[in-house]
Amino acid sequence: MPVRFAIGSSATRWSRSGVLFAVGFFALFVQALLFRSFLSVFEGNELAIAGFFSSWLFWTGVGALAARISQKSLPILRRRFTLFVLLYVPACLLQDTLIGASREIAGVRSYELFPLLKMLPYAFVLNAPVSFCTGLFFTIACGWAEETVATPVARVYILESLGGAAGGVVVTLLLSFGMAEESAFLCAAILLSLAAGLDFWMEKRNPLLLLLPVAFVGLVLSGGAARWERMAERRAWSRLIPAESYRGSFATPQGRYLYGDYRGQFTVVTRESITDTIPSVEYASQVAAIHLAQRPDSRRFLVAGPQAFSICRRLLTLPQAETVVWLDTDPRYAARLLEVLPKDLAGDLRRIRI
């Protein structure tokens, strides 16, 4: 087919390249966010992880095949590809909602292990929306770019791959700085909608689509993202503990932690389970007694695992205790917990090494 744009073809080529880059960026960016949610629901089970990535590739292949066999509709999809890629946003929201509700749908309580025979089918089906769109959009994009501004297919691969690499780096940095998944998702949606809006403006000379990234930015600046985060946190908390006991949250690169007051204890929840209750005097006393029975003259202690802080506090009450080292699998968890923990529960921390 002849090139559609004679005037401004250079600008159009750049805008098309921006869309292709944004598609790759968004795909890998939201994959990381969805995988993070997936791990929370399925408890980081190794088989579930295998199910996530294998099903992601499967549905990507199905999407690419669907684009190949729907030859009659391809010209329409190519002409409206700029609008078509915006379906990525609702597809991601749908998939995240399905992942969050998977336990309710499967009839598995939050405090129960997800049965293997239920886990694998759900892990397989839940990945369909975004990964199907990924395969579909990429296949259509190859023809769309070639028809409009004579972009070689190899360039499409390069731009999509560069976008994916950038998306992986950016989402890692944002999560490492403690940004919540909802705000991170809006950042990716702003980039995708901005690229689509600029290309639509170049093609149609119509800036209407640019209102979408403006709306996303407005949502962030008006506090809408923060309200969305609080709603998601309260829902996650209420799946285990009554909602009225929820107090707040903090984040580390490894996950988001919710905390509140429940039955007179400071309680921390993450990944659909209670990870800390402070003070947990009875449990901590049992653990200390079991280990001291093996070596009563111990003076230095290393504590790792669940309820670690309560155990550290209990050990410090021993007259012979000199130092207690607190080791957590999440390196930043201890420091963040102590920032929000009431002072009367924290006690004397001078002899605790984190």
mmCIF file of C-alpha atoms in Angstrom:
data_model
loop_
_atom_site.group_PDB
_atom_site.id
_atom_site.type_symbol
_atom_site.label_atom_id
_atom_site.label_comp_id
_atom_site.label_asym_id
_atom_site.label_seq_id
_atom_site.Cartn_x
_atom_site.Cartn_y
_atom_site.Cartn_z
ATOM 1 C CA MET A 1 0.000 0.000 0.000
ATOM 2 C CA PRO A 2 1.221 3.562 -0.580
ATOM 3 C CA VAL A 3 2.264 5.684 2.321
ATOM 4 C CA ARG A 4 -0.778 7.519 3.689
ATOM 5 C CA PHE A 5 0.997 10.668 4.787
ATOM 6 C CA ALA A 6 2.947 12.872 2.442
ATOM 7 C CA ILE A 7 2.908 16.020 4.572
ATOM 8 C CA GLY A 8 4.360 15.662 8.028
ATOM 9 C CA SER A 9 5.422 12.062 7.415
ATOM 10 C CA SER A 10 8.499 12.515 9.617
ATOM 11 C CA ALA A 11 6.374 13.676 12.562
ATOM 12 C CA THR A 12 3.945 10.851 11.899
ATOM 13 C CA ARG A 13 6.759 8.322 11.909
ATOM 14 C CA TRP A 14 7.875 9.614 15.291
ATOM 15 C CA SER A 15 4.351 9.500 16.684
ATOM 16 C CA ARG A 16 3.913 5.933 15.372
ATOM 17 C CA SER A 17 7.219 4.985 16.979
ATOM 18 C CA GLY A 18 5.997 6.492 20.233
ATOM 19 C CA VAL A 19 2.875 4.312 20.171
ATOM 20 C CA LEU A 20 4.917 1.161 19.521
ATOM 21 C CA PHE A 21 7.325 2.044 22.336
ATOM 22 C CA ALA A 22 4.414 2.770 24.694
ATOM 23 C CA VAL A 23 2.740 -0.549 23.878
ATOM 24 C CA GLY A 24 5.890 -2.463 24.863
ATOM 25 C CA PHE A 25 6.364 -0.255 27.926
ATOM 26 C CA PHE A 26 2.803 -0.742 29.161
ATOM 27 C CA ALA A 27 2.792 -4.509 28.546
ATOM 28 C CA LEU A 28 5.833 -5.266 30.683
ATOM 29 C CA PHE A 29 5.049 -2.568 33.241
ATOM 30 C CA VAL A 30 1.613 -3.959 34.081
ATOM 31 C CA GLN A 31 2.901 -7.534 33.906
ATOM 32 C CA ALA A 32 5.093 -6.733 36.910
ATOM 33 C CA LEU A 33 2.173 -5.131 38.769
ATOM 34 C CA LEU A 34 -0.149 -8.042 38.013
ATOM 35 C CA PHE A 35 2.508 -10.558 39.018
ATOM 36 C CA ARG A 36 2.895 -8.730 42.333
ATOM 37 C CA SER A 37 -0.873 -8.999 42.959
ATOM 38 C CA PHE A 38 -0.804 -12.599 41.802
ATOM 39 C CA LEU A 39 1.884 -13.505 44.352
ATOM 40 C CA SER A 40 -0.187 -11.927 47.118
ATOM 41 C CA VAL A 41 -3.237 -14.041 46.352
ATOM 42 C CA PHE A 42 -1.441 -17.315 45.594
ATOM 43 C CA GLU A 43 1.135 -17.000 48.402
ATOM 44 C CA GLY A 44 4.184 -17.118 46.142
ATOM 45 C CA ASN A 45 3.666 -20.800 45.403
ATOM 46 C CA GLU A 46 6.270 -22.047 42.899
ATOM 47 C CA LEU A 47 3.688 -23.926 40.825
ATOM 48 C CA ALA A 48 1.513 -20.818 40.701
ATOM 49 C CA ILE A 49 4.505 -18.795 39.458
ATOM 50 C CA ALA A 50 5.054 -21.354 36.702
ATOM 51 C CA GLY A 51 1.352 -21.172 35.888
ATOM 52 C CA PHE A 52 1.485 -17.375 35.669
ATOM 53 C CA PHE A 53 4.307 -17.151 33.130
ATOM 54 C CA SER A 54 3.341 -20.180 31.065
ATOM 55 C CA SER A 55 -0.250 -18.960 30.776
ATOM 56 C CA TRP A 56 0.978 -15.453 29.941
ATOM 57 C CA LEU A 57 2.917 -16.814 26.968
ATOM 58 C CA PHE A 58 0.028 -19.089 25.986
ATOM 59 C CA TRP A 59 -2.533 -16.275 25.868
ATOM 60 C CA THR A 60 -0.061 -14.028 24.050
ATOM 61 C CA GLY A 61 0.185 -16.728 21.383
ATOM 62 C CA VAL A 62 -3.602 -17.045 21.254
ATOM 63 C CA GLY A 63 -3.893 -13.287 20.748
ATOM 64 C CA ALA A 64 -1.362 -13.347 17.919
ATOM 65 C CA LEU A 65 -3.173 -16.270 16.302
ATOM 66 C CA ALA A 66 -6.502 -14.453 16.608
ATOM 67 C CA ALA A 67 -5.029 -11.505 14.727
ATOM 68 C CA ARG A 68 -3.782 -13.810 11.983
ATOM 69 C CA ILE A 69 -7.060 -15.648 11.419
ATOM 70 C CA SER A 70 -9.273 -12.522 11.491
ATOM 71 C CA GLN A 71 -8.023 -11.220 8.153
ATOM 72 C CA LYS A 72 -11.309 -9.557 7.218
ATOM 73 C CA SER A 73 -11.334 -7.299 10.269
ATOM 74 C CA LEU A 74 -7.607 -6.497 10.202
ATOM 75 C CA PRO A 75 -7.885 -3.449 7.899
ATOM 76 C CA ILE A 76 -10.423 -1.880 10.271
ATOM 77 C CA LEU A 77 -8.297 -2.645 13.308
ATOM 78 C CA ARG A 78 -5.210 -1.228 11.622
ATOM 79 C CA ARG A 79 -6.970 1.999 10.698
ATOM 80 C CA ARG A 80 -8.116 2.434 14.304
ATOM 81 C CA PHE A 81 -5.111 0.937 16.003
ATOM 82 C CA THR A 82 -4.334 4.108 17.960
ATOM 83 C CA LEU A 83 -7.738 3.881 19.636
ATOM 84 C CA PHE A 84 -7.623 0.097 19.831
ATOM 85 C CA VAL A 85 -4.495 -0.030 22.041
ATOM 86 C CA LEU A 86 -6.287 1.969 24.751
ATOM 87 C CA LEU A 87 -8.220 -1.231 25.528
ATOM 88 C CA TYR A 88 -5.053 -2.208 27.390
ATOM 89 C CA VAL A 89 -6.193 -0.009 30.297
ATOM 90 C CA PRO A 90 -9.587 -1.674 31.001
ATOM 91 C CA ALA A 91 -8.045 -5.101 30.269
ATOM 92 C CA CYS A 92 -5.489 -4.517 33.036
ATOM 93 C CA LEU A 93 -8.151 -3.306 35.466
ATOM 94 C CA LEU A 94 -10.282 -6.356 34.669
ATOM 95 C CA GLN A 95 -7.399 -8.770 35.196
ATOM 96 C CA ASP A 96 -6.367 -7.145 38.474
ATOM 97 C CA THR A 97 -9.971 -7.321 39.715
ATOM 98 C CA LEU A 98 -10.205 -10.997 38.788
ATOM 99 C CA ILE A 99 -6.936 -11.768 40.573
ATOM 100 C CA GLY A 100 -8.090 -9.941 43.700
ATOM 101 C CA ALA A 101 -11.419 -11.773 43.706
ATOM 102 C CA SER A 102 -10.034 -15.201 42.785
ATOM 103 C CA ARG A 103 -10.308 -16.594 46.311
ATOM 104 C CA GLU A 104 -13.944 -15.532 46.608
ATOM 105 C CA ILE A 105 -14.700 -16.974 43.173
ATOM 106 C CA ALA A 106 -12.946 -20.247 43.998
ATOM 107 C CA GLY A 107 -14.464 -20.438 47.485
ATOM 108 C CA VAL A 108 -11.080 -20.454 49.248
ATOM 109 C CA ARG A 109 -10.758 -18.481 52.487
ATOM 110 C CA SER A 110 -7.940 -15.947 52.858
ATOM 111 C CA TYR A 111 -6.371 -17.934 55.710
ATOM 112 C CA GLU A 112 -6.462 -21.227 53.748
ATOM 113 C CA LEU A 113 -3.888 -22.596 51.364
ATOM 114 C CA PHE A 114 -5.102 -22.428 47.781
ATOM 115 C CA PRO A 115 -5.673 -26.083 46.724
ATOM 116 C CA LEU A 116 -3.398 -27.097 43.867
ATOM 117 C CA LEU A 117 -6.178 -28.477 41.673
ATOM 118 C CA LYS A 118 -7.977 -25.140 41.918
ATOM 119 C CA MET A 119 -4.874 -22.985 41.786
ATOM 120 C CA LEU A 120 -3.510 -24.088 38.415
ATOM 121 C CA PRO A 121 -6.742 -23.577 36.411
ATOM 122 C CA TYR A 122 -7.276 -20.171 37.997
ATOM 123 C CA ALA A 123 -3.652 -19.189 37.441
ATOM 124 C CA PHE A 124 -4.113 -20.160 33.794
ATOM 125 C CA VAL A 125 -7.404 -18.348 33.141
ATOM 126 C CA LEU A 126 -6.688 -15.135 35.072
ATOM 127 C CA ASN A 127 -3.908 -14.071 32.704
ATOM 128 C CA ALA A 128 -6.112 -13.966 29.624
ATOM 129 C CA PRO A 129 -7.129 -10.264 29.348
ATOM 130 C CA VAL A 130 -3.755 -8.471 29.202
ATOM 131 C CA SER A 131 -1.635 -11.216 27.640
ATOM 132 C CA PHE A 132 -4.241 -11.852 24.907
ATOM 133 C CA CYS A 133 -4.218 -8.134 24.106
ATOM 134 C CA THR A 134 -0.408 -8.181 24.009
ATOM 135 C CA GLY A 135 -0.291 -10.848 21.306
ATOM 136 C CA LEU A 136 -3.185 -9.288 19.399
ATOM 137 C CA PHE A 137 -1.853 -5.722 19.443
ATOM 138 C CA PHE A 138 1.700 -6.645 18.501
ATOM 139 C CA THR A 139 0.604 -8.667 15.482
ATOM 140 C CA ILE A 140 -1.717 -5.909 14.295
ATOM 141 C CA ALA A 141 0.969 -3.286 14.959
ATOM 142 C CA CYS A 142 3.338 -4.923 12.483
ATOM 143 C CA GLY A 143 0.870 -4.410 9.638
ATOM 144 C CA TRP A 144 -0.288 -1.027 10.925
ATOM 145 C CA ALA A 145 3.221 0.443 11.039
ATOM 146 C CA GLU A 146 4.160 -0.943 7.622
ATOM 147 C CA GLU A 147 1.025 0.366 5.901
ATOM 148 C CA THR A 148 1.003 3.856 7.370
ATOM 149 C CA VAL A 149 4.577 5.111 7.231
ATOM 150 C CA ALA A 150 6.410 2.179 5.652
ATOM 151 C CA THR A 151 7.959 1.089 8.964
ATOM 152 C CA PRO A 152 9.779 -2.262 8.649
ATOM 153 C CA VAL A 153 8.590 -5.075 10.905
ATOM 154 C CA ALA A 154 12.090 -5.283 12.411
ATOM 155 C CA ARG A 155 11.696 -1.690 13.639
ATOM 156 C CA VAL A 156 8.418 -2.655 15.315
ATOM 157 C CA TYR A 157 10.208 -5.449 17.191
ATOM 158 C CA ILE A 158 13.002 -3.077 18.237
ATOM 159 C CA LEU A 159 10.673 -0.335 19.473
ATOM 160 C CA GLU A 160 8.443 -2.768 21.348
ATOM 161 C CA SER A 161 11.467 -4.426 22.963
ATOM 162 C CA LEU A 162 12.985 -1.085 23.982
ATOM 163 C CA GLY A 163 9.639 -0.070 25.462
ATOM 164 C CA GLY A 164 9.419 -3.343 27.373
ATOM 165 C CA ALA A 165 12.936 -2.919 28.747
ATOM 166 C CA ALA A 166 12.180 0.642 29.833
ATOM 167 C CA GLY A 167 8.894 -0.465 31.404
ATOM 168 C CA GLY A 168 10.669 -3.147 33.420
ATOM 169 C CA VAL A 169 13.263 -0.694 34.720
ATOM 170 C CA VAL A 170 10.770 2.071 35.543
ATOM 171 C CA VAL A 171 8.285 -0.159 37.378
ATOM 172 C CA THR A 172 11.130 -1.656 39.422
ATOM 173 C CA LEU A 173 12.346 1.814 40.427
ATOM 174 C CA LEU A 174 8.858 3.066 41.288
ATOM 175 C CA LEU A 175 8.094 0.031 43.455
ATOM 176 C CA SER A 176 11.511 0.228 45.114
ATOM 177 C CA PHE A 177 10.717 3.831 46.099
ATOM 178 C CA GLY A 178 7.520 2.592 47.771
ATOM 179 C CA MET A 179 4.969 3.744 45.193
ATOM 180 C CA ALA A 180 1.672 1.878 45.443
ATOM 181 C CA GLU A 181 0.554 -0.310 42.544
ATOM 182 C CA GLU A 182 -2.459 1.898 41.792
ATOM 183 C CA SER A 183 -0.348 5.041 41.356
ATOM 184 C CA ALA A 184 2.226 3.125 39.323
ATOM 185 C CA PHE A 185 -0.523 1.845 37.023
ATOM 186 C CA LEU A 186 -1.769 5.392 36.443
ATOM 187 C CA CYS A 187 1.764 6.444 35.446
ATOM 188 C CA ALA A 188 1.829 3.733 32.777
ATOM 189 C CA ALA A 189 -1.692 4.661 31.629
ATOM 190 C CA ILE A 190 -0.615 8.303 31.254
ATOM 191 C CA LEU A 191 2.279 7.308 28.969
ATOM 192 C CA LEU A 192 0.154 4.978 26.820
ATOM 193 C CA SER A 193 -2.721 7.429 26.430
ATOM 194 C CA LEU A 194 -0.327 10.321 25.742
ATOM 195 C CA ALA A 195 1.396 8.376 22.939
ATOM 196 C CA ALA A 196 -1.983 7.380 21.469
ATOM 197 C CA GLY A 197 -3.310 10.938 21.791
ATOM 198 C CA LEU A 198 -0.314 12.491 20.041
ATOM 199 C CA ASP A 199 -0.536 10.009 17.177
ATOM 200 C CA PHE A 200 -4.291 10.620 16.843
ATOM 201 C CA TRP A 201 -3.581 14.334 16.702
ATOM 202 C CA MET A 202 -0.989 13.824 13.965
ATOM 203 C CA GLU A 203 -3.326 11.651 11.923
ATOM 204 C CA LYS A 204 -6.719 13.278 12.429
ATOM 205 C CA ARG A 205 -5.571 16.770 13.383
ATOM 206 C CA ASN A 206 -7.867 16.292 16.384
ATOM 207 C CA PRO A 207 -6.554 16.836 19.957
ATOM 208 C CA LEU A 208 -9.617 15.248 21.565
ATOM 209 C CA LEU A 209 -7.814 12.053 22.593
ATOM 210 C CA LEU A 210 -5.238 14.104 24.509
ATOM 211 C CA LEU A 211 -7.945 14.730 27.098
ATOM 212 C CA LEU A 212 -7.428 11.163 28.331
ATOM 213 C CA PRO A 213 -3.847 11.608 29.665
ATOM 214 C CA VAL A 214 -4.924 14.980 31.068
ATOM 215 C CA ALA A 215 -7.732 13.186 32.929
ATOM 216 C CA PHE A 216 -5.294 10.605 34.326
ATOM 217 C CA VAL A 217 -2.925 13.355 35.489
ATOM 218 C CA GLY A 218 -5.853 15.189 37.060
ATOM 219 C CA LEU A 219 -6.845 12.002 38.871
ATOM 220 C CA VAL A 220 -3.369 11.743 40.387
ATOM 221 C CA LEU A 221 -3.082 15.433 41.326
ATOM 222 C CA SER A 222 -6.576 15.570 42.849
ATOM 223 C CA GLY A 223 -5.844 12.705 45.201
ATOM 224 C CA GLY A 224 -7.899 10.152 43.298
ATOM 225 C CA ALA A 225 -4.994 7.717 43.156
ATOM 226 C CA ALA A 226 -4.558 7.945 46.940
ATOM 227 C CA ARG A 227 -8.257 7.282 47.502
ATOM 228 C CA TRP A 228 -8.092 4.309 45.140
ATOM 229 C CA GLU A 229 -5.114 2.949 47.098
ATOM 230 C CA ARG A 230 -6.953 3.282 50.414
ATOM 231 C CA MET A 231 -10.018 1.513 49.032
ATOM 232 C CA ALA A 232 -7.886 -1.378 47.745
ATOM 233 C CA GLU A 233 -6.040 -1.619 51.069
ATOM 234 C CA ARG A 234 -9.247 -1.617 53.086
ATOM 235 C CA ARG A 235 -10.707 -4.384 50.892
ATOM 236 C CA ALA A 236 -7.562 -6.488 51.340
ATOM 237 C CA TRP A 237 -7.608 -5.899 55.104
ATOM 238 C CA SER A 238 -11.314 -6.728 55.475
ATOM 239 C CA ARG A 239 -10.828 -10.122 53.816
ATOM 240 C CA LEU A 240 -9.049 -11.157 57.037
ATOM 241 C CA ILE A 241 -9.941 -8.662 59.773
ATOM 242 C CA PRO A 242 -12.920 -6.327 60.349
ATOM 243 C CA ALA A 243 -12.501 -3.156 58.293
ATOM 244 C CA GLU A 244 -12.973 -0.756 61.236
ATOM 245 C CA SER A 245 -9.670 -1.906 62.792
ATOM 246 C CA TYR A 246 -7.615 -0.800 59.759
ATOM 247 C CA ARG A 247 -5.229 2.108 60.408
ATOM 248 C CA GLY A 248 -2.824 2.480 57.470
ATOM 249 C CA SER A 249 -0.118 0.940 55.330
ATOM 250 C CA PHE A 250 3.524 1.120 54.354
ATOM 251 C CA ALA A 251 5.382 -0.300 51.376
ATOM 252 C CA THR A 252 8.764 -1.844 50.665
ATOM 253 C CA PRO A 253 10.182 -3.067 47.340
ATOM 254 C CA GLN A 254 8.920 -6.553 48.216
ATOM 255 C CA GLY A 255 5.320 -5.700 49.015
ATOM 256 C CA ARG A 256 2.680 -3.639 50.745
ATOM 257 C CA TYR A 257 1.961 -4.045 54.453
ATOM 258 C CA LEU A 258 -1.338 -3.098 56.092
ATOM 259 C CA TYR A 259 -1.594 -2.459 59.810
ATOM 260 C CA GLY A 260 -4.217 -1.801 62.443
ATOM 261 C CA ASP A 261 -5.402 -2.520 65.972
ATOM 262 C CA TYR A 262 -7.237 -5.781 66.466
ATOM 263 C CA ARG A 263 -8.155 -7.303 69.805
ATOM 264 C CA GLY A 264 -5.656 -5.166 71.657
ATOM 265 C CA GLN A 265 -2.749 -6.048 69.384
ATOM 266 C CA PHE A 266 -0.912 -4.143 66.674
ATOM 267 C CA THR A 267 -1.504 -6.353 63.621
ATOM 268 C CA VAL A 268 0.333 -6.378 60.277
ATOM 269 C CA VAL A 269 -1.132 -8.032 57.173
ATOM 270 C CA THR A 270 0.564 -8.794 53.852
ATOM 271 C CA ARG A 271 -0.059 -11.255 51.007
ATOM 272 C CA GLU A 272 -3.454 -12.296 52.339
ATOM 273 C CA SER A 273 -2.048 -13.359 55.723
ATOM 274 C CA ILE A 274 -1.184 -11.938 59.144
ATOM 275 C CA THR A 275 2.571 -11.533 59.393
ATOM 276 C CA ASP A 276 2.893 -9.842 62.801
ATOM 277 C CA THR A 277 0.877 -9.340 65.987
ATOM 278 C CA ILE A 278 2.513 -7.191 68.662
ATOM 279 C CA PRO A 279 2.774 -7.959 71.507
ATOM 280 C CA SER A 280 2.367 -11.692 71.044
ATOM 281 C CA VAL A 281 3.547 -12.581 74.530
ATOM 282 C CA GLU A 282 2.291 -16.168 74.725
ATOM 283 C CA TYR A 283 3.711 -17.241 71.363
ATOM 284 C CA ALA A 284 7.004 -15.415 71.921
ATOM 285 C CA SER A 285 7.376 -16.997 75.357
ATOM 286 C CA GLN A 286 6.826 -20.469 73.921
ATOM 287 C CA VAL A 287 9.466 -19.948 71.215
ATOM 288 C CA ALA A 288 11.966 -18.533 73.714
ATOM 289 C CA ALA A 289 11.357 -21.386 76.174
ATOM 290 C CA ILE A 290 11.826 -24.087 73.534
ATOM 291 C CA HIS A 291 15.182 -22.710 72.410
ATOM 292 C CA LEU A 292 16.454 -21.827 75.877
ATOM 293 C CA ALA A 293 15.715 -25.367 76.968
ATOM 294 C CA GLN A 294 18.391 -26.452 74.500
ATOM 295 C CA ARG A 295 20.907 -23.792 75.589
ATOM 296 C CA PRO A 296 19.943 -21.988 78.797
ATOM 297 C CA ASP A 297 23.128 -19.902 79.004
ATOM 298 C CA SER A 298 22.622 -18.144 75.650
ATOM 299 C CA ARG A 299 23.518 -14.443 75.701
ATOM 300 C CA ARG A 300 23.326 -13.467 72.015
ATOM 301 C CA PHE A 301 20.349 -14.323 69.818
ATOM 302 C CA LEU A 302 19.445 -14.305 66.123
ATOM 303 C CA VAL A 303 15.711 -14.199 65.395
ATOM 304 C CA ALA A 304 14.210 -14.814 61.949
ATOM 305 C CA GLY A 305 10.746 -15.719 60.757
ATOM 306 C CA PRO A 306 7.173 -14.684 61.634
ATOM 307 C CA GLN A 307 6.410 -12.735 64.828
ATOM 308 C CA ALA A 308 10.143 -11.944 65.050
ATOM 309 C CA PHE A 309 9.794 -8.596 66.816
ATOM 310 C CA SER A 310 7.673 -10.024 69.637
ATOM 311 C CA ILE A 311 10.261 -12.768 70.130
ATOM 312 C CA CYS A 312 13.053 -10.164 70.202
ATOM 313 C CA ARG A 313 11.214 -8.203 72.889
ATOM 314 C CA ARG A 314 10.656 -11.331 74.960
ATOM 315 C CA LEU A 315 14.314 -12.350 74.767
ATOM 316 C CA LEU A 316 15.422 -8.897 75.911
ATOM 317 C CA THR A 317 13.640 -9.469 79.215
ATOM 318 C CA LEU A 318 16.111 -12.243 80.056
ATOM 319 C CA PRO A 319 18.775 -11.111 82.543
ATOM 320 C CA GLN A 320 21.629 -12.686 80.540
ATOM 321 C CA ALA A 321 20.562 -11.226 77.134
ATOM 322 C CA GLU A 322 23.244 -8.988 75.646
ATOM 323 C CA THR A 323 22.212 -8.499 72.014
ATOM 324 C CA VAL A 324 19.391 -9.678 69.795
ATOM 325 C CA VAL A 325 19.729 -9.624 66.003
ATOM 326 C CA TRP A 326 16.474 -9.332 64.062
ATOM 327 C CA LEU A 327 16.666 -10.762 60.534
ATOM 328 C CA ASP A 328 13.726 -10.457 58.154
ATOM 329 C CA THR A 329 13.456 -11.792 54.602
ATOM 330 C CA ASP A 330 12.323 -8.297 53.580
ATOM 331 C CA PRO A 331 15.349 -6.102 54.448
ATOM 332 C CA ARG A 332 13.299 -2.916 54.773
ATOM 333 C CA TYR A 333 10.377 -4.342 56.719
ATOM 334 C CA ALA A 334 11.823 -3.936 60.214
ATOM 335 C CA ALA A 335 12.708 -0.265 59.841
ATOM 336 C CA ARG A 336 9.342 0.583 58.261
ATOM 337 C CA LEU A 337 7.470 -1.318 60.971
ATOM 338 C CA LEU A 338 9.242 0.585 63.747
ATOM 339 C CA GLU A 339 8.273 3.878 62.078
ATOM 340 C CA VAL A 340 4.542 3.164 62.547
ATOM 341 C CA LEU A 341 4.655 1.038 65.701
ATOM 342 C CA PRO A 342 3.370 2.862 68.827
ATOM 343 C CA LYS A 343 6.200 3.795 71.198
ATOM 344 C CA ASP A 344 4.703 1.892 74.114
ATOM 345 C CA LEU A 345 4.917 -1.309 72.046
ATOM 346 C CA ALA A 346 8.374 -0.655 70.613
ATOM 347 C CA GLY A 347 10.089 -0.556 73.995
ATOM 348 C CA ASP A 348 13.866 -0.292 74.379
ATOM 349 C CA LEU A 349 15.416 -0.909 70.963
ATOM 350 C CA ARG A 350 19.026 -0.172 71.868
ATOM 351 C CA ARG A 351 19.949 -3.858 72.194
ATOM 352 C CA ILE A 352 18.183 -4.942 68.986
ATOM 353 C CA ARG A 353 20.276 -5.022 65.822
ATOM 354 C CA ILE A 354 18.323 -5.067 62.579
#
